[in-house]
CSV table of C-alpha atoms and ligand atoms in Angstrom, one decimal:
chain,number,residue,atom,x,y,z
A,19,MET,CA,241.9,97.8,45.5
A,20,LEU,CA,245.0,97.2,43.1
A,21,LYS,CA,243.9,93.6,42.8
A,22,GLY,CA,244.2,91.9,39.7
A,23,LYS,CA,246.4,95.2,38.0
A,24,LYS,CA,249.5,94.7,36.0
A,25,ILE,CA,252.5,96.4,37.4
A,26,ILE,CA,256.2,96.2,36.0
A,27,LEU,CA,258.2,96.9,38.9
A,28,ALA,CA,261.5,98.0,37.4
A,29,ILE,CA,264.8,98.5,39.2
A,30,THR,CA,267.9,100.2,38.8
A,31,GLY,CA,271.3,100.7,40.7
A,32,SER,CA,271.1,102.3,43.8
A,33,ILE,CA,271.1,101.8,47.3
A,34,ALA,CA,267.3,102.6,48.0
A,35,ALA,CA,266.9,99.4,45.4
A,36,TYR,CA,266.8,97.6,49.0
A,37,LYS,CA,263.4,99.2,49.6
A,38,SER,CA,261.7,97.3,46.1
A,39,ILE,CA,261.9,94.2,47.7
A,40,LEU,CA,259.1,95.8,50.5
A,41,LEU,CA,257.2,97.3,47.5
A,42,ALA,CA,257.5,93.7,45.8
A,43,ARG,CA,255.9,92.4,48.3
A,44,GLU,CA,253.4,95.0,49.2
A,45,LEU,CA,252.0,95.0,44.9
A,46,VAL,CA,251.9,91.0,45.8
A,47,LYS,CA,250.0,91.5,48.7
A,48,ALA,CA,247.7,93.9,47.3
A,49,GLU,CA,247.1,90.8,44.7
A,50,CYS,CA,248.8,92.8,41.6
A,51,GLU,CA,250.2,90.7,39.1
A,52,VAL,CA,253.7,91.6,39.2
A,53,ARG,CA,257.0,91.5,36.8
A,54,ILE,CA,260.0,92.1,37.7
A,55,ILE,CA,263.0,93.8,35.4
A,56,MET,CA,266.4,94.8,37.0
A,57,THR,CA,269.3,96.5,35.5
A,58,HIS,CA,272.5,94.7,35.6
A,59,ALA,CA,273.4,97.8,38.2
A,60,ALA,CA,270.8,97.0,40.6
A,61,LYS,CA,271.6,93.2,40.9
A,62,ASP,CA,275.0,95.1,42.4
A,63,PHE,CA,272.1,95.7,45.2
A,64,VAL,CA,269.7,92.9,45.5
A,65,THR,CA,269.3,89.8,43.8
A,66,PRO,CA,267.2,88.3,41.8
A,67,LEU,CA,266.3,85.3,44.0
A,68,THR,CA,264.7,86.9,46.3
A,69,LEU,CA,262.5,89.2,43.8
A,70,SER,CA,261.4,86.5,41.6
A,71,THR,CA,260.3,84.5,45.1
A,72,LEU,CA,258.3,87.4,46.2
A,73,SER,CA,257.2,88.3,42.9
A,74,LYS,CA,256.2,84.3,41.8
A,75,ASN,CA,257.0,85.1,38.5
A,76,PRO,CA,260.9,85.0,37.0
A,77,VAL,CA,262.7,88.3,37.1
A,78,LEU,CA,263.6,89.8,33.8
A,79,ILE,CA,267.1,91.5,32.9
A,80,ASP,CA,268.0,91.2,29.6
A,81,LEU,CA,266.8,91.5,25.9
A,82,PHE,CA,268.0,87.7,25.5
A,83,GLU,CA,268.0,84.7,27.5
A,84,GLY,CA,270.2,82.3,25.7
A,85,ASP,CA,268.7,81.8,22.4
A,86,ALA,CA,265.4,83.3,23.7
A,87,TRP,CA,264.2,86.6,23.1
A,88,SER,CA,262.6,88.8,26.0
A,89,ASN,CA,259.5,90.4,24.2
A,90,HIS,CA,259.2,94.0,25.4
A,91,VAL,CA,257.4,95.4,22.9
A,92,LYS,CA,254.3,93.0,24.7
A,93,LEU,CA,255.4,93.6,28.1
A,94,GLY,CA,255.1,97.1,27.8
A,95,ARG,CA,251.5,96.5,26.5
A,96,TRP,CA,250.8,93.9,28.7
A,97,ALA,CA,251.1,96.6,31.8
A,98,ASP,CA,248.9,99.0,33.7
A,99,VAL,CA,251.5,100.9,35.1
A,100,LEU,CA,255.1,100.5,34.4
A,101,LEU,CA,256.8,101.3,38.1
A,102,ILE,CA,260.8,102.5,38.3
A,103,ALA,CA,261.7,102.3,41.9
A,104,PRO,CA,264.5,103.0,42.3
A,105,LEU,CA,265.1,105.2,39.2
A,106,SER,CA,268.7,106.1,39.2
A,107,CYS,CA,270.7,109.2,37.5
A,108,ASN,CA,272.1,106.7,34.7
A,109,THR,CA,268.8,105.5,33.7
A,110,LEU,CA,267.2,108.9,33.7
A,111,ALA,CA,269.5,110.1,31.9
A,112,LYS,CA,268.7,107.6,29.3
A,113,MET,CA,265.0,108.1,29.1
A,114,ALA,CA,265.3,111.4,29.2
A,115,HIS,CA,267.0,110.5,25.8
A,116,GLY,CA,266.0,107.8,24.2
A,117,ILE,CA,269.1,105.6,24.7
A,118,CYS,CA,267.7,101.5,24.6
A,119,ASP,CA,270.7,99.9,25.7
A,120,ASN,CA,269.1,97.4,27.9
A,121,LEU,CA,265.6,95.5,28.3
A,122,LEU,CA,263.9,98.4,30.8
A,123,MET,CA,264.7,100.9,28.0
A,124,ALA,CA,263.4,99.0,25.4
A,125,THR,CA,260.4,98.1,27.6
A,126,TYR,CA,259.7,101.9,28.5
A,127,LEU,CA,260.4,103.1,24.9
A,128,SER,CA,257.2,100.8,24.2
A,129,ALA,CA,255.3,101.1,26.9
A,130,ILE,CA,251.5,102.3,26.1
A,131,CYS,CA,251.1,102.0,30.3
A,132,PRO,CA,251.2,105.5,32.3
A,133,VAL,CA,255.0,105.3,33.7
A,134,ILE,CA,255.9,106.2,37.3
A,135,VAL,CA,259.1,107.0,38.7
A,136,ALA,CA,260.7,107.1,42.2
A,137,PRO,CA,264.0,109.0,42.1
A,138,ALA,CA,266.8,108.0,44.5
A,139,MET,CA,270.2,109.1,44.2
A,140,ASP,CA,272.9,111.3,46.6
A,141,GLU,CA,272.0,114.9,47.1
A,142,ASP,CA,274.8,116.8,44.9
A,143,MET,CA,273.5,114.4,42.1
A,144,TRP,CA,270.1,115.2,42.9
A,145,GLN,CA,270.8,119.3,42.5
A,146,HIS,CA,272.5,118.8,39.3
A,147,PRO,CA,271.6,121.0,36.7
A,148,ALA,CA,271.7,117.8,34.2
A,149,THR,CA,269.5,115.6,36.6
A,150,LYS,CA,267.1,118.6,37.0
A,151,SER,CA,266.4,119.2,33.4
A,152,ASN,CA,265.9,115.3,32.4
A,153,LEU,CA,263.6,114.8,35.1
A,154,LYS,CA,262.0,118.2,33.0
A,155,ILE,CA,262.2,116.3,30.1
A,156,ILE,CA,260.9,113.0,31.0
A,157,GLU,CA,257.8,114.9,33.1
A,158,LEU,CA,257.3,117.0,30.0
A,159,GLN,CA,256.6,113.6,28.3
A,160,GLY,CA,254.1,112.7,30.6
A,161,VAL,CA,255.9,110.4,33.3
A,162,THR,CA,254.8,110.6,36.5
A,163,ILE,CA,258.0,111.7,39.5
A,164,LEU,CA,257.4,110.6,42.7
A,165,PRO,CA,259.0,113.2,45.0
A,166,VAL,CA,262.1,112.3,47.1
A,167,ASN,CA,262.5,112.9,50.6
A,168,LYS,CA,264.8,114.8,52.9
A,169,GLY,CA,267.3,112.3,55.4
A,170,GLU,CA,270.2,110.7,55.8
A,171,LEU,CA,271.7,109.6,51.9
A,172,ALA,CA,274.0,106.4,51.4
A,173,SER,CA,277.2,108.7,51.2
A,174,GLY,CA,276.7,109.6,54.7
A,175,LEU,CA,275.3,113.2,53.9
A,176,TYR,CA,272.1,114.3,55.4
A,177,GLY,CA,270.0,116.1,52.7
A,178,GLU,CA,267.2,115.4,49.5
A,179,GLY,CA,267.5,112.3,47.6
A,180,ARG,CA,265.9,109.5,49.5
A,181,MET,CA,263.4,107.4,47.2
A,182,ALA,CA,259.8,107.8,48.6
A,183,GLU,CA,258.5,105.4,50.9
A,184,PRO,CA,257.1,101.7,49.4
A,185,GLU,CA,253.5,102.8,51.2
A,186,SER,CA,253.3,106.2,49.7
A,187,ILE,CA,254.2,104.9,46.2
A,188,LEU,CA,251.8,101.7,46.5
A,189,ALA,CA,249.5,104.8,47.9
A,190,PHE,CA,249.9,106.9,45.3
A,191,ILE,CA,249.3,104.4,42.7
A,192,GLU,CA,246.1,103.5,44.0
A,193,GLN,CA,245.1,107.2,44.0
A,194,ARG,CA,246.2,106.8,40.0
A,195,PHE,CA,243.9,103.7,39.4
A,196,PHE,CA,240.6,105.1,41.3
A,197,GLN,CA,240.6,108.6,41.8
A,198,ASN,CA,241.5,111.0,39.0
A,199,THR,CA,239.4,109.6,36.7
A,200,ASP,CA,236.6,112.2,36.9
A,201,ILE,CA,237.1,113.0,33.2
A,202,LYS,CA,237.4,109.9,31.8
A,203,GLY,CA,235.3,108.7,28.7
A,204,LYS,CA,235.9,112.4,27.4
A,205,GLN,CA,237.9,113.7,24.6
A,206,VAL,CA,239.6,117.1,24.4
A,207,LEU,CA,241.2,119.2,22.1
A,208,VAL,CA,244.3,120.9,23.2
A,209,SER,CA,246.1,123.8,21.5
A,210,ALA,CA,249.6,124.4,23.1
A,211,GLY,CA,252.8,125.9,21.9
A,212,PRO,CA,254.2,129.0,19.5
A,213,THR,CA,253.5,128.9,15.6
A,214,PHE,CA,256.3,129.9,13.5
A,215,GLU,CA,255.5,132.3,10.5
A,216,HIS,CA,257.5,131.8,7.6
A,217,ILE,CA,259.3,134.7,6.1
A,218,ASP,CA,261.7,133.2,3.2
A,219,PRO,CA,263.4,130.0,3.5
A,220,VAL,CA,265.6,130.5,6.2
A,221,ARG,CA,263.7,132.9,8.6
A,222,PHE,CA,260.4,133.1,10.8
A,223,ILE,CA,258.0,135.6,13.1
A,224,GLY,CA,257.8,133.7,16.6
A,225,ASN,CA,256.9,133.9,19.7
A,226,HIS,CA,258.6,132.6,23.2
A,227,SER,CA,256.0,129.6,24.1
A,228,SER,CA,257.6,126.4,24.9
A,229,GLY,CA,254.6,124.5,24.9
A,230,LYS,CA,254.9,123.5,28.7
A,231,MET,CA,251.5,125.1,29.4
A,232,GLY,CA,249.9,123.2,26.9
A,233,ILE,CA,251.4,119.5,27.5
A,234,ALA,CA,251.1,119.8,31.4
A,235,ILE,CA,247.5,120.4,30.6
A,236,ALA,CA,247.5,117.5,28.1
A,237,VAL,CA,249.3,115.5,30.5
A,238,GLU,CA,247.0,116.3,33.5
A,239,LEU,CA,243.7,115.3,31.5
A,240,ALA,CA,245.1,112.0,30.2
A,241,ASN,CA,246.1,110.9,33.6
A,242,ARG,CA,242.5,111.8,34.6
A,243,GLY,CA,241.3,109.5,32.0
A,244,ALA,CA,240.4,111.7,28.6
A,245,LYS,CA,241.4,110.8,25.7
A,246,VAL,CA,243.7,114.3,24.2
A,247,ASP,CA,244.3,115.7,20.6
A,248,LEU,CA,247.4,117.6,21.2
A,249,VAL,CA,248.2,120.0,18.4
A,250,LEU,CA,251.7,121.5,19.4
A,251,GLY,CA,253.6,124.4,17.7
A,252,PRO,CA,256.9,124.1,17.1
A,253,SER,CA,258.8,122.6,20.4
A,254,SER,CA,261.4,120.5,21.9
A,255,ASN,CA,259.1,119.1,24.2
A,256,GLN,CA,256.8,116.2,23.1
A,257,PRO,CA,254.6,114.5,25.7
A,258,ASN,CA,254.5,110.8,25.1
A,259,HIS,CA,251.6,109.5,26.7
A,260,PRO,CA,248.9,106.5,25.1
A,261,ALA,CA,245.9,109.0,26.1
A,262,ILE,CA,247.2,111.9,23.9
A,263,THR,CA,247.5,112.0,20.3
A,264,VAL,CA,250.2,114.5,19.3
A,265,TYR,CA,249.8,116.6,16.0
A,266,ASN,CA,252.8,118.5,15.0
A,267,VAL,CA,252.2,121.9,13.3
A,268,SER,CA,254.1,124.6,12.4
A,269,THR,CA,252.3,127.9,10.7
A,270,ALA,CA,248.7,129.4,12.4
A,271,ALA,CA,247.4,128.3,8.9
A,272,GLU,CA,248.1,124.7,9.9
A,273,MET,CA,247.4,124.9,13.3
A,274,TYR,CA,243.6,126.4,12.3
A,275,ASN,CA,243.3,124.1,9.9
A,276,GLU,CA,244.3,120.7,12.4
A,277,CYS,CA,242.1,122.0,15.4
A,278,ILE,CA,238.9,123.0,13.3
A,279,ALA,CA,239.5,118.8,12.0
A,280,GLN,CA,239.7,117.7,16.1
A,281,PHE,CA,237.0,120.3,17.5
A,282,GLU,CA,234.5,118.1,15.8
A,283,ARG,CA,234.4,115.7,18.1
A,284,ALA,CA,236.1,117.3,21.3
A,285,ASP,CA,233.5,117.5,24.2
A,286,ALA,CA,236.0,120.7,25.6
A,287,ALA,CA,238.6,122.5,23.6
A,288,ILE,CA,241.7,124.1,25.7
A,289,LEU,CA,243.1,126.6,23.2
A,290,CYS,CA,246.4,127.2,25.2
A,291,ALA,CA,248.4,128.0,21.9
A,292,ALA,CA,250.3,131.5,21.7
A,293,VAL,CA,249.6,131.8,17.9
A,294,ALA,CA,250.4,134.4,15.7
A,295,ASP,CA,248.0,137.2,14.6
A,296,TYR,CA,249.8,138.1,11.4
A,297,THR,CA,251.5,136.2,9.0
A,298,PRO,CA,253.5,137.7,6.0
A,299,ALA,CA,251.1,138.1,3.0
A,300,ASN,CA,254.1,136.5,1.1
A,301,ILE,CA,256.9,134.1,1.4
A,302,ALA,CA,259.9,134.9,-0.3
A,303,ALA,CA,261.3,131.6,-2.4
A,304,GLU,CA,265.3,132.5,-2.0
A,305,LYS,CA,266.3,134.3,1.2
A,306,ILE,CA,265.9,137.8,1.5
A,307,LYS,CA,269.5,139.7,1.0
A,308,LYS,CA,270.1,143.1,2.8
A,309,ASN,CA,270.5,146.1,0.1
A,310,GLY,CA,271.6,148.6,2.9
A,311,GLN,CA,267.8,149.7,2.9
A,312,SER,CA,265.1,149.3,5.2
A,313,LEU,CA,263.0,146.3,4.6
A,314,SER,CA,258.6,146.1,4.8
A,315,ILE,CA,256.7,143.2,4.9
A,316,GLU,CA,253.2,143.4,4.4
A,317,LEU,CA,251.8,141.1,7.4
A,318,ILE,CA,247.6,140.4,7.2
A,319,GLU,CA,246.1,138.8,9.9
A,320,THR,CA,245.7,134.9,10.6
A,321,GLU,CA,242.3,133.1,11.4
A,322,ASP,CA,241.4,133.4,14.9
A,323,ILE,CA,240.6,129.6,16.1
A,324,LEU,CA,239.6,130.5,19.3
A,325,LYS,CA,237.0,132.9,17.9
A,326,THR,CA,236.4,130.2,15.0
A,327,LEU,CA,236.0,127.3,17.6
A,328,GLY,CA,233.2,130.1,19.4
A,329,GLN,CA,230.8,130.2,16.8
A,330,GLN,CA,230.9,126.6,15.8
A,331,LYS,CA,230.5,125.4,19.3
A,332,ARG,CA,227.7,123.0,19.7
A,333,LYS,CA,225.7,122.8,23.2
A,334,GLY,CA,227.5,120.8,25.7
A,335,GLN,CA,231.2,121.4,24.5
A,336,VAL,CA,233.4,123.7,26.7
A,337,LEU,CA,235.5,126.0,25.4
A,338,VAL,CA,238.5,127.6,27.0
A,339,GLY,CA,240.9,130.4,25.7
A,340,PHE,CA,243.9,131.8,27.3
A,341,ALA,CA,244.5,135.3,27.8
A,342,LEU,CA,248.2,136.5,27.7
A,343,GLU,CA,248.1,140.6,28.3
A,344,THR,CA,250.7,143.0,29.5
A,345,ALA,CA,248.1,146.0,30.2
A,346,ASN,CA,244.5,146.4,31.3
A,347,GLU,CA,244.3,142.8,32.0
A,348,LYS,CA,241.2,142.1,33.0
A,349,GLU,CA,239.5,144.1,30.9
A,350,ASN,CA,241.2,142.4,27.7
A,351,ALA,CA,240.4,139.0,29.3
A,352,LEU,CA,236.7,139.4,29.8
A,353,ASN,CA,236.6,141.0,26.3
A,354,LYS,CA,237.9,137.8,24.6
A,355,LEU,CA,235.4,135.8,27.0
A,356,SER,CA,232.6,137.8,25.5
A,357,LYS,CA,233.9,138.4,22.1
A,358,LYS,CA,235.1,134.6,21.2
A,359,ASN,CA,232.3,132.8,22.7
A,360,ALA,CA,234.5,130.6,25.4
A,361,ASP,CA,233.1,129.5,28.4
A,362,MET,CA,236.4,130.2,30.1
A,363,ILE,CA,239.2,132.7,29.6
A,364,VAL,CA,242.2,131.6,31.4
A,365,LEU,CA,244.3,135.3,32.1
A,366,ASN,CA,248.0,135.0,32.9
A,367,SER,CA,250.1,138.7,32.9
A,368,LEU,CA,253.7,139.1,31.7
A,369,ASN,CA,253.8,141.9,34.4
A,370,ASP,CA,253.6,138.7,36.9
A,371,LYS,CA,257.3,137.1,37.8
A,372,GLY,CA,256.8,134.0,37.4
A,373,ALA,CA,254.1,133.5,34.9
A,374,GLY,CA,254.0,133.0,31.1
A,375,PHE,CA,256.4,132.0,28.6
A,376,GLY,CA,259.1,129.4,28.9
A,377,LEU,CA,259.2,129.2,32.7
A,378,ASP,CA,258.1,125.9,34.9
A,379,THR,CA,255.7,128.1,36.9
A,380,ASN,CA,252.6,130.2,36.2
A,381,LYS,CA,250.0,132.5,37.8
A,382,ILE,CA,246.9,132.7,36.6
A,383,THR,CA,243.3,134.0,37.0
A,384,ILE,CA,240.2,132.4,35.9
A,385,PHE,CA,237.1,134.1,34.2
A,386,GLU,CA,234.3,131.8,33.7
A,387,LYS,CA,231.1,133.3,31.5
A,388,SER,CA,229.2,132.8,34.8
A,389,GLY,CA,230.4,135.5,36.3
A,390,ASN,CA,232.6,133.6,38.3
A,391,GLN,CA,236.3,134.4,38.6
A,392,PHE,CA,239.3,132.7,40.8
A,393,ASP,CA,242.4,133.8,41.6
A,394,TYR,CA,245.4,131.4,42.2
A,395,GLU,CA,249.1,131.4,43.5
A,396,GLN,CA,252.0,131.1,41.1
A,397,LYS,CA,252.6,127.4,41.2
A,398,PRO,CA,254.1,124.8,39.2
A,399,LYS,CA,252.4,124.4,35.8
A,400,GLN,CA,251.5,120.9,36.0
A,401,GLN,CA,250.1,122.1,39.5
A,402,VAL,CA,248.8,125.3,37.6
A,403,ALA,CA,247.3,122.3,34.6
A,404,LYS,CA,244.9,120.9,37.4
A,405,ASP,CA,243.7,123.8,39.1
A,406,ILE,CA,242.4,124.3,34.8
A,407,VAL,CA,241.3,120.5,34.6
A,408,ASP,CA,239.5,121.3,37.7
A,409,ARG,CA,237.3,124.1,36.6
A,410,VAL,CA,236.6,121.9,33.4
A,411,VAL,CA,235.5,118.7,34.6
A,412,ASN,CA,232.9,121.0,36.5
A,413,MET,CA,231.9,122.7,33.3
A,414,LEU,CA,231.0,119.5,31.9
A,415,TYR,CA,229.5,117.4,34.8
A,416,VAL,CA,227.8,120.6,36.7
B,519,LIG,O1,254.0,127.4,26.7
B,519,LIG,P1,254.5,128.2,27.6
B,519,LIG,O2,256.0,128.8,27.6
B,519,LIG,O3,254.3,127.1,28.2
B,519,LIG,O4,253.8,129.8,27.6
B,519,LIG,C1,252.5,129.1,28.0
B,519,LIG,C2,252.0,130.4,27.9
B,519,LIG,C3,252.2,131.9,28.2
B,519,LIG,C4,251.8,130.9,26.3
B,519,LIG,C5,250.0,130.3,27.6
B,519,LIG,O5,249.8,130.0,29.2
B,519,LIG,C6,249.4,131.6,27.4
B,519,LIG,O6,248.8,132.3,27.9
B,519,LIG,N1,248.8,131.3,26.0
B,519,LIG,C7,247.7,132.0,25.0
B,519,LIG,C8,249.1,133.0,24.4
B,519,LIG,C9,248.3,133.8,23.8
B,519,LIG,O7,248.4,134.2,22.5
B,519,LIG,O8,247.3,134.8,23.8
B,519,LIG,P2,246.6,135.9,23.4
B,519,LIG,O9,245.4,136.7,24.0
B,519,LIG,O10,247.2,136.5,22.2
B,519,LIG,O11,245.3,134.6,22.7
B,519,LIG,C10,243.8,134.9,23.5
B,519,LIG,C11,243.7,133.1,22.9
B,519,LIG,O12,242.8,133.1,21.4
B,519,LIG,C12,244.2,132.2,23.4
B,519,LIG,O13,243.0,131.2,23.6
B,519,LIG,C13,245.0,131.7,21.8
B,519,LIG,O14,245.7,130.5,21.9
B,519,LIG,C14,243.7,132.0,21.0
B,519,LIG,N2,244.2,132.8,19.7
B,519,LIG,C15,244.8,133.7,19.6
B,519,LIG,C16,245.5,133.9,17.7
B,519,LIG,C17,244.7,133.3,17.5
B,519,LIG,N3,244.9,133.9,15.8
B,519,LIG,N4,244.2,131.9,17.2
B,519,LIG,C18,243.7,131.3,18.7
B,519,LIG,O15,243.1,131.2,19.2
């Protein structure tokens, strides 16, 4: 099934690099075109000679070989998949922070294909908060992280951190190529993150949205073959996926304008952003100084993006809104479904622990205009995104 696929297998410095020899052999057996990149640290664990013999191509290590320059941009554009296995703690940190100090990092930063990583490290390193936070950063950028296995580790300890087995990595890549393209060819608009409404040059009214939920939806859609226009409010998380075009906006008015512009070509829109309902009537030109008295700021309503798209919706376009509630959840969600002419509302309540702003998990209920109601358990936002996209696919095709 993988015949003819172009795979870059990148190997970093970890004892698990011995498994990459098997991985390279399996990829070649599956009739993939395999190019191998190694970091210098990887050479301490496996030899380039073994890997070049198996892959039938010279192994690439440095940005410069003698007088010649390895064209990492060409390489990044050539591949159907960049697979980094094993992924060491060090390379993970470089990926999270865009440090470009070797051929692998230059290729990663210019790759326009999906990137899949199979981490491998000792359990203490795997559990370290720095590792966890770097994993979150790259996941939000659109990198797929394969789970680690539990077992005996190089240190002699027993625990989590073993690299996934070559057969399961291969099976995962096959599945990514051949099974999850149920929304291929569709254009989807997603809004995510907060909006910031300026009061004066230094202050704003905002909210706690991190953008994680909306970005997870965009990445899930893109991984399943859709082209995504992501309108993203101020967020420290930015996805980097070839099928996602990001439009960074700040205010509710900017988000409104960008969503209206992108909705025209959309087959579906999923509005996950936490948009301000009110904005200051006037923005002070200078920083407001305190004067010992109370201060009132006049607020005016912002445009309702979901409502406007509901009015503009063409036949066949699927419109999904979110409802973030703190009381009368179901009633409020159903009200939004009908008042805004949406096809589906995703309810999350701040009364549920593990749901809502900033967290890595969410707990949702989906209400469809047909009357269907789907209740889900609390899950990581990536899996919640999958549940939402499953329902959107169902609406687009059924
Ligand atoms: O970003 P995270 O930290 O991961 O958190 C995710 C989330 C909690 C922000 C997300 O899951 C969520 O609930 N998003 C919607 C938040 C919200 O503003 O809900 P609402 O009930 O106020 O708005 C209802 C719907 O109208 C939403 O689809 C919203 O995008 C839309 N809206 C609201 C106001 C406005 N002016 N225009 C809009 O389109």
